[in-house]
Structure formats: structure tokens, C-alpha cells
XYZ file of C-alpha atoms in Angstrom:
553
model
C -31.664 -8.399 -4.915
C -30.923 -7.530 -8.432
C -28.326 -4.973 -9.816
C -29.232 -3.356 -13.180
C -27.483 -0.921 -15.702
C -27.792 -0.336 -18.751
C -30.013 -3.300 -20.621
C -28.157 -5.523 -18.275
C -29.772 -7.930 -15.688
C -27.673 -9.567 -13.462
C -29.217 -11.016 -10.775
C -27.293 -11.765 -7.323
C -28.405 -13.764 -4.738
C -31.320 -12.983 -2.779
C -31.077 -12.798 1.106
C -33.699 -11.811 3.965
C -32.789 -8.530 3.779
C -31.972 -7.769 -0.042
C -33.447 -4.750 -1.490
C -34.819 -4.445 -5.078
C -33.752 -1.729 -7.501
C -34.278 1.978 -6.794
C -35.060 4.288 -9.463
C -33.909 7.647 -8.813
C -36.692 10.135 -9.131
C -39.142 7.198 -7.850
C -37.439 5.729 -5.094
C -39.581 7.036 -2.148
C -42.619 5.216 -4.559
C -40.685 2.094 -5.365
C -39.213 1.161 -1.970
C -42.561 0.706 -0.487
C -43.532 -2.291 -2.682
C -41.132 -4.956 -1.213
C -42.694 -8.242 -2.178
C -39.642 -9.946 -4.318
C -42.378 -11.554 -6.845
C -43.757 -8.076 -7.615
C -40.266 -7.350 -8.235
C -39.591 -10.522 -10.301
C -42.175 -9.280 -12.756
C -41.253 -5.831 -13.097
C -37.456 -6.166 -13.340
C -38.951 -8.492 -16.167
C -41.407 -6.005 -18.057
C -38.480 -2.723 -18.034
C -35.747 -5.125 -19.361
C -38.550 -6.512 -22.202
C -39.194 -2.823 -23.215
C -35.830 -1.229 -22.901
C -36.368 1.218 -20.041
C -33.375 0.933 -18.362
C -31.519 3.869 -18.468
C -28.118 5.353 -16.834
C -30.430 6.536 -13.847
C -30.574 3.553 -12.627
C -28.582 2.267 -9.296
C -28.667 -0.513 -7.327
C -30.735 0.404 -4.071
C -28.843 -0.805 -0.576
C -29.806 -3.580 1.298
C -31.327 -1.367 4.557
C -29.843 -1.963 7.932
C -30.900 1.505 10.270
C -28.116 1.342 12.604
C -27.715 -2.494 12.588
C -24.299 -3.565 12.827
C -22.001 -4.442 9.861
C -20.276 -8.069 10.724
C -16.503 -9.297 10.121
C -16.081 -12.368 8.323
C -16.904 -14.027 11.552
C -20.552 -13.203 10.794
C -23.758 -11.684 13.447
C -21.998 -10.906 17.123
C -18.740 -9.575 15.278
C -19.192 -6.339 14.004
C -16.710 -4.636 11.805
C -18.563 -1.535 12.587
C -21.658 -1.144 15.446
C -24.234 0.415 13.481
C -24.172 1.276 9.785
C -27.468 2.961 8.246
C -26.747 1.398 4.214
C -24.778 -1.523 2.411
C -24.548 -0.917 -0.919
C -23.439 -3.844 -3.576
C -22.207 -2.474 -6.885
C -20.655 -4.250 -9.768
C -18.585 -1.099 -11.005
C -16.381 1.308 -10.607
C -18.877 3.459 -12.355
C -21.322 2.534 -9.661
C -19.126 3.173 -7.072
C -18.414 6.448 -8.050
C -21.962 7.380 -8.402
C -22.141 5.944 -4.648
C -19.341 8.376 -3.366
C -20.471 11.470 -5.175
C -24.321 11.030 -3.594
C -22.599 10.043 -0.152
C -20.406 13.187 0.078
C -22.867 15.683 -1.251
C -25.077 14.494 1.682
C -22.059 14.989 4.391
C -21.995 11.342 4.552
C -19.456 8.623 5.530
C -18.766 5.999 4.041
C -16.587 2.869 3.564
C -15.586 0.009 1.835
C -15.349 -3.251 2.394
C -14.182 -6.242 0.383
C -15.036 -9.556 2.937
C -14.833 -7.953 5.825
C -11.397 -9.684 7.028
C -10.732 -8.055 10.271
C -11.363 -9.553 13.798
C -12.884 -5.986 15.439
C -14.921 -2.835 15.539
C -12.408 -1.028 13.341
C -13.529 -0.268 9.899
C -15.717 2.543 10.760
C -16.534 5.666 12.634
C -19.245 5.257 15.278
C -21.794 7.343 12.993
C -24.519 5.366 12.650
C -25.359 7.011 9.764
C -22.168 5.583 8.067
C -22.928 3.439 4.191
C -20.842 0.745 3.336
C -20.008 -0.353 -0.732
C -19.543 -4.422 -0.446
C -16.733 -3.837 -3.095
C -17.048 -8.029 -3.606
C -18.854 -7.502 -6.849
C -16.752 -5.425 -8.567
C -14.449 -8.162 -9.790
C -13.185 -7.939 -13.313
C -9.459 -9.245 -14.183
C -7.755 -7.197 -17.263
C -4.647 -6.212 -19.231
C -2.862 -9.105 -18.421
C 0.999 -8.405 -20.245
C 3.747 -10.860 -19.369
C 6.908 -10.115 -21.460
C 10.264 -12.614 -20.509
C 8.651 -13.741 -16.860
C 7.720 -10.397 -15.849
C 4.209 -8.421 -16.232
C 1.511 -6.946 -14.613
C -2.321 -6.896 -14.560
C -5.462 -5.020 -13.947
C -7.653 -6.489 -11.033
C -10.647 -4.325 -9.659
C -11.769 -3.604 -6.132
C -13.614 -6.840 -4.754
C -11.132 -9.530 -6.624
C -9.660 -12.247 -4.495
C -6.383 -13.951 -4.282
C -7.872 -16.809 -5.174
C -9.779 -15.346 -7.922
C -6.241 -13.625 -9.685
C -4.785 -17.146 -9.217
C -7.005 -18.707 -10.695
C -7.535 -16.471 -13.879
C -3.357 -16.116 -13.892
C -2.828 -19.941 -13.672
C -5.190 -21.060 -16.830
C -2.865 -17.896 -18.634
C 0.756 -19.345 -17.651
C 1.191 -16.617 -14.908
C 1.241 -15.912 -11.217
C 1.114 -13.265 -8.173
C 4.489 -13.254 -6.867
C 5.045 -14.045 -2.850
C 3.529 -10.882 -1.949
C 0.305 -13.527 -0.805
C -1.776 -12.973 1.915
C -5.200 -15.753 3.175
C -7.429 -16.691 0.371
C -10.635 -14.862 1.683
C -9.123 -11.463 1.385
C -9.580 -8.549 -1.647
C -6.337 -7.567 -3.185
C -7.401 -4.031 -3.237
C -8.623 -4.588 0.832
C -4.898 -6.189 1.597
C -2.930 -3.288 -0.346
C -5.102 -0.323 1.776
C -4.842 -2.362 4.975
C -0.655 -3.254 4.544
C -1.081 -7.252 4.451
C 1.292 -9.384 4.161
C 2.695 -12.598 3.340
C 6.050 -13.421 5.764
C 9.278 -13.307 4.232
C 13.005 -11.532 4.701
C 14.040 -12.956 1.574
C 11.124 -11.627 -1.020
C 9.227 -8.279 -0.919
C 5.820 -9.753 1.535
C 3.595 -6.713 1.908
C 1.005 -7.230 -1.050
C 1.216 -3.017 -1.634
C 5.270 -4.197 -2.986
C 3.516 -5.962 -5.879
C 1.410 -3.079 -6.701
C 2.381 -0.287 -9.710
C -0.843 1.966 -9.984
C -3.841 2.866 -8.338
C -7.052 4.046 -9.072
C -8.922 5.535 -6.281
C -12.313 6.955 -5.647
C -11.481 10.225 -3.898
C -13.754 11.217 -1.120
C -15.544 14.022 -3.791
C -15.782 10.528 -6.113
C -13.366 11.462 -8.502
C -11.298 8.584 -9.951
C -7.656 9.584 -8.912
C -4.945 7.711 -10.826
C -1.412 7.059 -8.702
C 1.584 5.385 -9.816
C 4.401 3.975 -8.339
C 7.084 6.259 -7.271
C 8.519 7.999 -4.193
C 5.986 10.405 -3.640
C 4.225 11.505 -0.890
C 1.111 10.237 -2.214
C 1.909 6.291 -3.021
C 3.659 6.300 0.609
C 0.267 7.067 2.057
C -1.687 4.920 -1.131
C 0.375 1.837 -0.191
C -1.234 1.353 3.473
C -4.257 3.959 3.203
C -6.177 2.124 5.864
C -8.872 2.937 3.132
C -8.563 6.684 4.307
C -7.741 8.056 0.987
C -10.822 6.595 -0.719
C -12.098 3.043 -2.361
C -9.509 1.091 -4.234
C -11.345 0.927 -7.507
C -8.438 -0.858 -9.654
C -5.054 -1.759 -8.611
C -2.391 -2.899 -10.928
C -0.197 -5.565 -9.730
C 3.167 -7.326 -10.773
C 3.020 -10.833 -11.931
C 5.377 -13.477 -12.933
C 5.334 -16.901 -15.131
C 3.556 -19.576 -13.295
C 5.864 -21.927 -11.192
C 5.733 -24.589 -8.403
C 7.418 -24.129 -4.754
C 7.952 -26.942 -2.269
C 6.626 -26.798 1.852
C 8.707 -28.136 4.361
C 8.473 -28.128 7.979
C 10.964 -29.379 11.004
C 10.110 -28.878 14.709
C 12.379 -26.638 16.380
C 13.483 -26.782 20.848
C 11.975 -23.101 22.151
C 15.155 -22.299 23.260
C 16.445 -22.931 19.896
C 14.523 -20.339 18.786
C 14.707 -17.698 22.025
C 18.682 -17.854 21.141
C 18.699 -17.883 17.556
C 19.956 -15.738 14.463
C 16.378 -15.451 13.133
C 17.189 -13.703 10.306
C 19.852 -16.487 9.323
C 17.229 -18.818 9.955
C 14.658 -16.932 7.602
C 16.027 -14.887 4.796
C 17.327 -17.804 3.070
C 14.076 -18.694 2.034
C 11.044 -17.208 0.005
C 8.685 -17.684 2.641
C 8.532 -18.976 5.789
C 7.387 -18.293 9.740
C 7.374 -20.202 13.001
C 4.342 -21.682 14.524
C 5.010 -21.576 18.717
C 3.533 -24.155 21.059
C 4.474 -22.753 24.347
C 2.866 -25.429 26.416
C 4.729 -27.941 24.421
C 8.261 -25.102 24.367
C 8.058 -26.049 20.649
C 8.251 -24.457 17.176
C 7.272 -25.410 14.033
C 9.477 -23.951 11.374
C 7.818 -23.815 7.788
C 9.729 -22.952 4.749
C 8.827 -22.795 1.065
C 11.611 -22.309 -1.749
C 10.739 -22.330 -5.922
C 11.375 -26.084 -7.492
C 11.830 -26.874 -11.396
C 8.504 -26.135 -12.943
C 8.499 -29.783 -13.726
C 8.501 -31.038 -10.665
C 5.497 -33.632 -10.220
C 3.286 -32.747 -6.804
C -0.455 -30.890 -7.166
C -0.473 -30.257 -3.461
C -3.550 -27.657 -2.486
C -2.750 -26.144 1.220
C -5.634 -25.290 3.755
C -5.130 -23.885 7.366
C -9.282 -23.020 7.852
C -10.930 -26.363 7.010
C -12.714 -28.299 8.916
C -15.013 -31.372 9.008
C -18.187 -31.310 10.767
C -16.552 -34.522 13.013
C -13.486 -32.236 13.624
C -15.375 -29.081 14.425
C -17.604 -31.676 16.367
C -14.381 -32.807 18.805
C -12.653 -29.485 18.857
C -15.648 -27.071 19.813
C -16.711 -28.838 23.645
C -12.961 -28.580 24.196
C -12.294 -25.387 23.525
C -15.435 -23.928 25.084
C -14.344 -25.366 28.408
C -11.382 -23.724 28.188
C -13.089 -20.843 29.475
C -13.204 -22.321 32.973
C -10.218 -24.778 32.753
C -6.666 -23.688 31.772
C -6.093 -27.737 31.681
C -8.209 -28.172 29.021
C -6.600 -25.536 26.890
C -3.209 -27.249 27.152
C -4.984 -30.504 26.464
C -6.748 -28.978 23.081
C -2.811 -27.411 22.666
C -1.672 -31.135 22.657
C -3.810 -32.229 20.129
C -3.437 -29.593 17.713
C 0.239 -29.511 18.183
C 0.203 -33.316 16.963
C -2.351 -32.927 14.295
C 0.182 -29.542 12.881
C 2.890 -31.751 12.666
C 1.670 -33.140 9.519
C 1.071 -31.413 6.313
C -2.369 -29.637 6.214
C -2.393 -30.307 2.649
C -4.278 -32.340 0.387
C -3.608 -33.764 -3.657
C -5.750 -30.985 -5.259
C -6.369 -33.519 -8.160
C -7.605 -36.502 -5.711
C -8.509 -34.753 -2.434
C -6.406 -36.929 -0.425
C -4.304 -35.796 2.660
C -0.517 -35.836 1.932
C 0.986 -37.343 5.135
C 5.004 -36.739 4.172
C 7.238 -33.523 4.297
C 7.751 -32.124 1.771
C 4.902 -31.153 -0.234
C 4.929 -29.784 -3.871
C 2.912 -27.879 -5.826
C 1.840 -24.380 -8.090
C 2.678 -21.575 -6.532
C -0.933 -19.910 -4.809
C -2.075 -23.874 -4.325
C 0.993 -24.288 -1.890
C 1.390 -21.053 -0.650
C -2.065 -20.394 0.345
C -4.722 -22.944 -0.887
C -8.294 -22.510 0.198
C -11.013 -25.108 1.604
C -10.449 -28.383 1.034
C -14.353 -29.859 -0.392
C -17.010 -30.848 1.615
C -15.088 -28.884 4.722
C -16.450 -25.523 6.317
C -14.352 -22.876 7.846
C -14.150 -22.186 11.731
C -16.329 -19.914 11.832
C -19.158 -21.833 9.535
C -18.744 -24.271 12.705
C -19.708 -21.044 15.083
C -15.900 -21.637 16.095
C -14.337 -18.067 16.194
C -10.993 -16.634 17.420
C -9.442 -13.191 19.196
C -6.076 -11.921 17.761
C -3.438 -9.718 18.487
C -0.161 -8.855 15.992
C 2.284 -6.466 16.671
C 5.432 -5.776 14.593
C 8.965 -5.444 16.298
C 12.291 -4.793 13.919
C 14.186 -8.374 13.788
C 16.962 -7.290 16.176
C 14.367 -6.882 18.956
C 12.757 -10.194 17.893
C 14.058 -12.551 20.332
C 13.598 -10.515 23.255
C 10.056 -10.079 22.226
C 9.674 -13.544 22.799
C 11.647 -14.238 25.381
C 9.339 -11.740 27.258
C 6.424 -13.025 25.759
C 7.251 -16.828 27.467
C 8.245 -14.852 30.476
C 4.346 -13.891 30.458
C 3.516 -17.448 30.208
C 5.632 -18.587 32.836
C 4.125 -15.810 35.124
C 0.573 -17.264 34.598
C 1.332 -20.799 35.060
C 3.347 -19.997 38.064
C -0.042 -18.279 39.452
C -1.635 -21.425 38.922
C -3.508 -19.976 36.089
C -1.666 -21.334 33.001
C -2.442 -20.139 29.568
C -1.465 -21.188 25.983
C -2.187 -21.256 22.846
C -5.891 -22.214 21.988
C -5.591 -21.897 18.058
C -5.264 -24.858 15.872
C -1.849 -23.932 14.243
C -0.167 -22.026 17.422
C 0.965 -18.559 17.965
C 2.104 -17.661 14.066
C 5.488 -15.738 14.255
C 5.926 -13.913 10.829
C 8.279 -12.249 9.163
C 8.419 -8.614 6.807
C 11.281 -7.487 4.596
C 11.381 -3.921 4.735
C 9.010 -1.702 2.583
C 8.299 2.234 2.403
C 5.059 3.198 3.582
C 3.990 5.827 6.072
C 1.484 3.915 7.610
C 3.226 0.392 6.961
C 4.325 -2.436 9.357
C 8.126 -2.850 8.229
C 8.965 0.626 7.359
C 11.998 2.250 8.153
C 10.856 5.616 9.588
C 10.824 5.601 13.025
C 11.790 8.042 15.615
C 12.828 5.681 18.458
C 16.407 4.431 16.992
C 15.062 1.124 16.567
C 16.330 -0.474 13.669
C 14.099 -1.834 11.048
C 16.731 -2.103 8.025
C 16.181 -5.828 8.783
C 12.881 -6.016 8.559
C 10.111 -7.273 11.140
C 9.397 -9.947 13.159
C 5.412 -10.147 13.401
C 4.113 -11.219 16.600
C 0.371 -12.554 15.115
C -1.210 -14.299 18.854
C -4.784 -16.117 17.443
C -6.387 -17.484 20.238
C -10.137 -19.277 20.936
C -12.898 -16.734 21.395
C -15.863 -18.982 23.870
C -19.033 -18.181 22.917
C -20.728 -18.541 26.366
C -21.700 -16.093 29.040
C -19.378 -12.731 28.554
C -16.881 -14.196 25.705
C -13.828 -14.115 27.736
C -10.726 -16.351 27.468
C -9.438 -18.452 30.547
C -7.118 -15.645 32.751
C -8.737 -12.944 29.893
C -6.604 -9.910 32.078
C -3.472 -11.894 31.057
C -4.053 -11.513 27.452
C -4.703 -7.493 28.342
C -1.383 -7.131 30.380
C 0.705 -9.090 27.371
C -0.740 -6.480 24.806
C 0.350 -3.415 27.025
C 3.530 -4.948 28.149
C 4.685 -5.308 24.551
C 3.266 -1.831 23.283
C 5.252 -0.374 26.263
C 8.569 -2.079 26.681
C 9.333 -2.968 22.542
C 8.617 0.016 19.503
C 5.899 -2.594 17.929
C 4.129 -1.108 15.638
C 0.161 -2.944 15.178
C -1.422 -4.538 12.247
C -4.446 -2.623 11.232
C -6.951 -5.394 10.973
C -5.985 -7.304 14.121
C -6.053 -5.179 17.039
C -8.950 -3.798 19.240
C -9.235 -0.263 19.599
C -7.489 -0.099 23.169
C -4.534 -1.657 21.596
C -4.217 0.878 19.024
C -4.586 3.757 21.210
C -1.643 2.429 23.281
C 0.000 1.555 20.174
C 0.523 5.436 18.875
C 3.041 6.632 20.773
C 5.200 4.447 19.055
C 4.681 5.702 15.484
C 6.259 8.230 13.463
C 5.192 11.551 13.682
C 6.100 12.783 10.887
C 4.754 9.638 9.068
C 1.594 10.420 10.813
C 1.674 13.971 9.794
C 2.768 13.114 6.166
C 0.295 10.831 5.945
C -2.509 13.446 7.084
C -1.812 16.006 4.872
C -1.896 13.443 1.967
C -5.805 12.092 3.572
C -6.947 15.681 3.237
C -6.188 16.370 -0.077
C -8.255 13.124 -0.958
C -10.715 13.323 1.150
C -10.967 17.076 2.641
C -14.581 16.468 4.820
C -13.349 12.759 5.978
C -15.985 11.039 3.931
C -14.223 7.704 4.625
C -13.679 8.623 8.623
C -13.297 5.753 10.427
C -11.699 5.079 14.484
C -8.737 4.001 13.562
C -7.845 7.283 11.529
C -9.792 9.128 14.675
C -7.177 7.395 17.048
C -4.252 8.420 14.732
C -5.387 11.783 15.044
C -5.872 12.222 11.029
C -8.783 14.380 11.843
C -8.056 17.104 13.740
């Protein structure tokens, strides 16, 4: 597949169903000669005489009501049936995408690397296009005055990408961090977040101004401030338009440490949490309830010249691991003891660092580890390693939000669910390599946001948020469901109905968020929708999620 503008000829990389260049006024013409050679040559022969003009756009890969896949890849759609995928490499593009899309009464959506575990991201119109924002990637502006600055990153840019291009400049992304294979601009629309009491953790904290493509495809320009707008901007669930640009606060480069202690459940259950979490910049539990154990993980800053390169990775896996792991966990569809087996292991395996010397690519086997910031914080793949889901190893979720006062009674209901199941002789546990993750949000002012402080309820979220974040093994025989699967079901409405949790917006399935509702803020909600419609009046970016929320009517 080959994107073009201008005299420029970049090519990307070709896949079964790439698509060659469409020229406007000739597409019907062009589109019927598909044979990449053919197109080898004449990309060739229009760049060698200079008749690439502004008309030109890249033509979408076609799908016709083919499904549009997570991260997870084919059998987890992020939306059922899509009719388009487009793959620009600028805003300008993008723009031009919008503009064609909305003249034509069509929706459309954008998606960075399609981090999200369900079919959430999209309406149910078939005819629905998506722009792969991945592409669009350029890092800018970069000012950094006395250890505080900012910088430009556009649409498709990844954490690991800013880090990268800050690091080799002396400078940094502050803790508002969230998993390497996420877009900044997807994390900021979406409300991500790192965990943290201590430290601003919602990625949309770090942000200052916005550019967004408007669903007429106007570039809007927002900045920071207490308006209306950059309350709905900050977790826009992508409703207000594409994220073209977003610029974000950095800092001078510096190195944190990891630590980690295991923690007695009860410990936990009965504890100050917020004591236990706000004194540092970072940190969250990992819960083993078949082992009524916690791992508690804290990072704090060191002296920059601390010695220690270590390079973090929760995903990797070697094909030996992925090799032991997978024929356990698949027959823990049919066998709650082998789930509490594959707990055991992982539980042991956990209690050392999953980190690595980035320099040597050697596992560091003592707490604590040191490092650069992003290395420590978040990391990436270690080399010659493969994520789960390379090893056809994928994973359910559920997260749900609950202010820090109500934390511990989350959880203590939460292990009376566990009890209830084993006591049925139908145990279940967790079935995900580092446990049930139990994370943490400092309060921040969005409308649509996890740990904001407008609620209806009386709950009180001036602490912040404990997140509830539940991974668990996903088998891929016969109908896909977990060992006791109606257990899972009952936790998720027990939760939504006896605690004011409020969901996370990429980990949920549709049921959940339809129970979920009645426990946000109207007039958030209603705030929030009159913002959406002066962006986007004929709900060119309609998706379920804002149909559930009732942004629509």
C-alpha cells in the first residue's frame, strides 16, 4: 500500500489486503487494476514525471462490513463490521478524510492501536470508516525552560515513541504514563491512566492544548482552562472528533527506583490505603486471592546519577513460556484446579522483578530495580520475546473505579465473591500472569473522567479512586467462556449496584456499561452532550458507548 502527497513517496508496508492509491476523479478506473506490480510501476512513472498533485489521497484498505480487530487481532473486534480503514500520514489527510466522510452522512472513527478489549469503538453501522491514526506520528516544539516544558506530539505517536525522542533531548513525560502500545492522543480521549494518589495519573493532566478534527473537519484548537469544552476534550471518548495534535507537559529526564514487598490480604482488606499509596509517585497492588496475597509495587524519583539501566516488561513472553502457560490455562476452562495451579506459578514467577538490564538483556533477580524514568515505569518487550497475544494467548477484563473511602469494602466484597464460588465447589481466581491489578487515581476534572469529583450520589471522590482493573484468561476453545463464566457476570453487576463505580471506557463490555450509567453524573452527562453537538452536530464519530450514554438523543 503506498501513501502519496505531494512529490512524496512513502511507501508502508504491504499486507493481503492493502489498497493502492486512489486518484480522485479516476478512482472508479483505478481501483479495478489491483495487481501490486502494475502498481509498483506506475507509482514509479507519476513520481518520475511530477504528476502528483494535492488531489491525491491515500485510498482505504477495503473491508465491506468485515470487522475491525482490537489489539488482540481476528476474533476480537473493536467494532463488528466497518465498510473502510483509512491510513493517513497527516493531519492534512485526515481532515480531507472527515470533510468527504461527513458530506456523505458518514461515520467515522479513529483509532490509534486499537487498545481496548471489546466491541466498543463504534456504532453498529456497517457503513462506519475508520482513520488508523498510527501514521500520523511527528514529534515537535519541544521547549524545556528550568525542568519544565512542553511538546507537540500528533495523533498516532506512542509512549514509547515520545520517550524515546524526549530521552536522546534530556527530557521526559511526567508520571501521567499509561502501557507502551497505546497513542497519547488515544489515552487522553479515552481518560487513561497511570496509578498514583501522589502525582496527577490521568495522561489528559499532562495535556495543555488540543487540536481536534471537528466532525465538519475543521481543525478546532482548545486550550487548557476550566471551560466547558476541555472538561469534555479531556475524556472525549473520541466523541468530539480525531485528536490531530495534543500538546503535553514534560520535564528533565530522571531515573526512579521499583520496589515491591508482599503484603497478608487482610493487611490490605483493613488498611489506610491511601496512607499506604500517596506517599509515593506511583504505585498499585497486584491481588492473588487464591494465595490471600498482595503484591505492593512502588516507584519514587532517585539522584539522576544513580547507576541501574533497568527496562520493565509485563507482556513478554518466550515461545517456551507461552509454550508451558497456554495448555494450562486452556484447561482452566473445565478445571477451576488448574486455574489455581497456573495462579501458583505466576504468583511465584511475579515475585521477582519482571525487568531486565536494557544495556545487556539480562533478568535483574533483586528488589530494587533502577532506571530512566519510561524504561522503569513502563518498558516494552524485552528482544526476541512476543506479546500474549502474538502467542494466540488473550485475556477478558473488567475495571471499575470506586472513590478511596469505599475502596476496602470493594474488596472485601469482591473476596466475599470468591469465597462464595469456592464454597460452591466451583472456585475461581485469578488466571492473569500478574494478578488482579488494583490501581490508584488522584483526582482530576473531567466530565466524562474516572476520578472526577462530580457526582450526584454523596460519594466522596476528593481522595481520589481506587481502580478495580480484574484481567483474566480468555480460552480459545468451544464458546470462549471462563471456568464458572456467570460468576464473573454476577461480580460485575454486584459492584455496579452496591458501590458508585464509575467504568473505564476501554475495558468493559457493553452490558457493563449500560448497568454502569445510573451511576454517573447527569449533569456531567448533559454537559458533556451539549459540548459533543457543537463539535460534531450529525454524530459523525457515533459510536455505542456515546449511544448508551444517551449523547444522541
Amino acid at each position: 500500500m503506498y501513501l502519496l502527497g505531494g512529490l512524496d513517496h512513502q511507501i508502508l508496508t504491504r499486507g493481503a489486503t492493502d489498497s493502492p492509491v486512489c486518484y480522485l476523479s479516476w478512482c472508479d478506473k483505478w481501483w479495478m487494476l489491483a495487481a501490486a506490480s502494475f502498481w509498483d510501476t506506475m507509482v514509479a512513472t507519476f513520481v518520475r514525471f511530477g504528476l502528483l498533485a494535492q488531489t491525491l489521497i491515500l485510498l482505504p484498505t477495503a473491508i465491506h462490513g468485515e470487522p475491525y480487530n482490537t489489539f488482540d487481532g481476528v476474533g476480537f473486534p473493536a467494532c463488528n463490521a466497518v465498510a473502510k480503514v483509512w491510513r493517513p500520514s497527516t493531519v492534512d489527510e485526515m481532515v480531507s478524510i472527515v470533510k468527504n466522510a461527513s458530506a456523505s452522512n458518514i461515520h467515522v472513527r479513529a483509532s490509534g492501536n486499537g487498545h481496548m478489549w471489546y466491541d466498543t469503538m463504534c456504532s453498529d453501522d456497517p457503513n462506519t470508516q475508520i482513520i488508523k491514526t498510527d501514521a500520523v506520528n511527528k514529534i515537535s516544539n519541544l521547549t524545556l525552560t528550568n525542568g519544565a516544558g512542553s511538546v507537540i506530539v500528533e495523533a498516532g505517536v506512542t509512549f514509547p515513541q515520545a520517550a524515546e525522542w524526549l530521552h536522546a533531548r534530556g527530557a521526559s513525560l511526567t508520571y501521567t504514563l499509561v502501557n507502551w502500545n497505546i497513542s497519547i492522543g488515544g489515552a487522553v480521549a479515552m481518560g487513561a491512566h497511570r496509578s498514583s494518589l501522589k502525582e496527577e495519573s490521568q495522561v489528559s493532566a499532562a495535556a495543555l492544548s488540543m487540536d481536534i478534527i471537528n466532525g465538519k473537519g475543521e481543525l478546532v484548537h482548545v486550550t487548557k482552562d476550566n471551560s466547558d469544552t476541555w472538561l469534555a476534550a479531556t475524556t472525549s471518548l473520541g466523541l468530539l472528533g480525531v485528536i490531530a495534535r495534543v500538546e503535553i507537559a514534560v520535564v528533565n529526564d530522571f531515573k526512579v527506583y521499583a520496589n515491591q514487598t508482599i503484603v497478608d490480604e487482610d493487611d490490605v482488606l483493613n488498611g489506610d490505603l491511601f496512607a499506604e499509596i500517596s506517599p509515593y509517585v506511583t504505585a498499585n497492588y497486584w491481588w492473588w486471592p487464591g494465595q490471600k496475597k498482595f503484591h505492593k509495587r512502588m516507584y519514587n524519583p532517585v539522584p539522576i546519577e544513580t547507576n541501574g539501566n533497568a527496562f520493565q516488561s509485563t507482556f513478554s513472553l518466550t515461545d517456551f513460556e507461552a509454550g508451558v502457560a497456554k495448555p494450562l490455562l486452556e484447561s482452566g476452562q473445565n478445571l477451576s484446579s488448574s486455574n489455581f495451579f497456573a495462579e501458583t506459578i505466576f504468583y511465584g514467577l511475579w515475585s521477582s522483578p519482571n525487568f531486565h538490564n536494557k544495556q545487556t538483556d539480562t533478568a535483574i533477580l533483586f528488589w530494587p530495580t533502577y532506571g530512566w524514568a519510561y524504561d522503569v515505569l513502563i518498558g516494552g518487550l524485552y528482544p526476541n520475546t512476543k506479546t500474549e497475544w502474538d502467542h494466540d494467548m488473550h485475556g477478558m477484563t473488567l475495571e471499575l473505579a470506586v472513590p478511596i473511602p469505599q475502596a476496602t469494602a470493594l474488596l472485601k466484597r469482591v473476596r466475599q465473591k470468591f469465597d462464595e464460588a469456592w464454597d460452591s465447589g466451583h472456585g475461581v481466581t485469578t488466571t492473569y500472569r500478574s494478578g488482579i491489578n488494583i490501581k490508584f487515581g488522584k483526582p482530576f476534572d473531567s466530565f466524562l473522567g474516572q476520578t472526577n469529583q462530580r457526582n450526584s450520589d454523596g460519594a466522596d471522590w476528593s481522595k481520589g479512586a481506587m481502580m478495580f482493573d480484574f484481567p483474566s484468561y480468555r480460552p480459545n476453545a468451544g464458546d470462549h467462556h471462563r471456568y464458572n463464566e456467570q460468576w464473573y457476570l454476577d461480580l460485575a453487576k454486584t459492584l455496579i449496584d452496591e458501590f458508585p463505580v464509575r467504568p473505564h471506557w476501554t475495558k468493559n463490555t457493553r452490558s457493563v456499561f449500560t448497568q454502569s450509567v445510573k451511576n454517573l453524573n447527569p449533569d456531567s452527562l448533559a454537559r458533556f452532550k451539549a459540548v459533543r453537538k457543537v463539535f460534531d452536530p450529525q454524530g459523525t464519530y457515533r459510536s455505542i458507548v456515546g449511544e448508551i450514554l444517551g449523547l444522541y438523543a
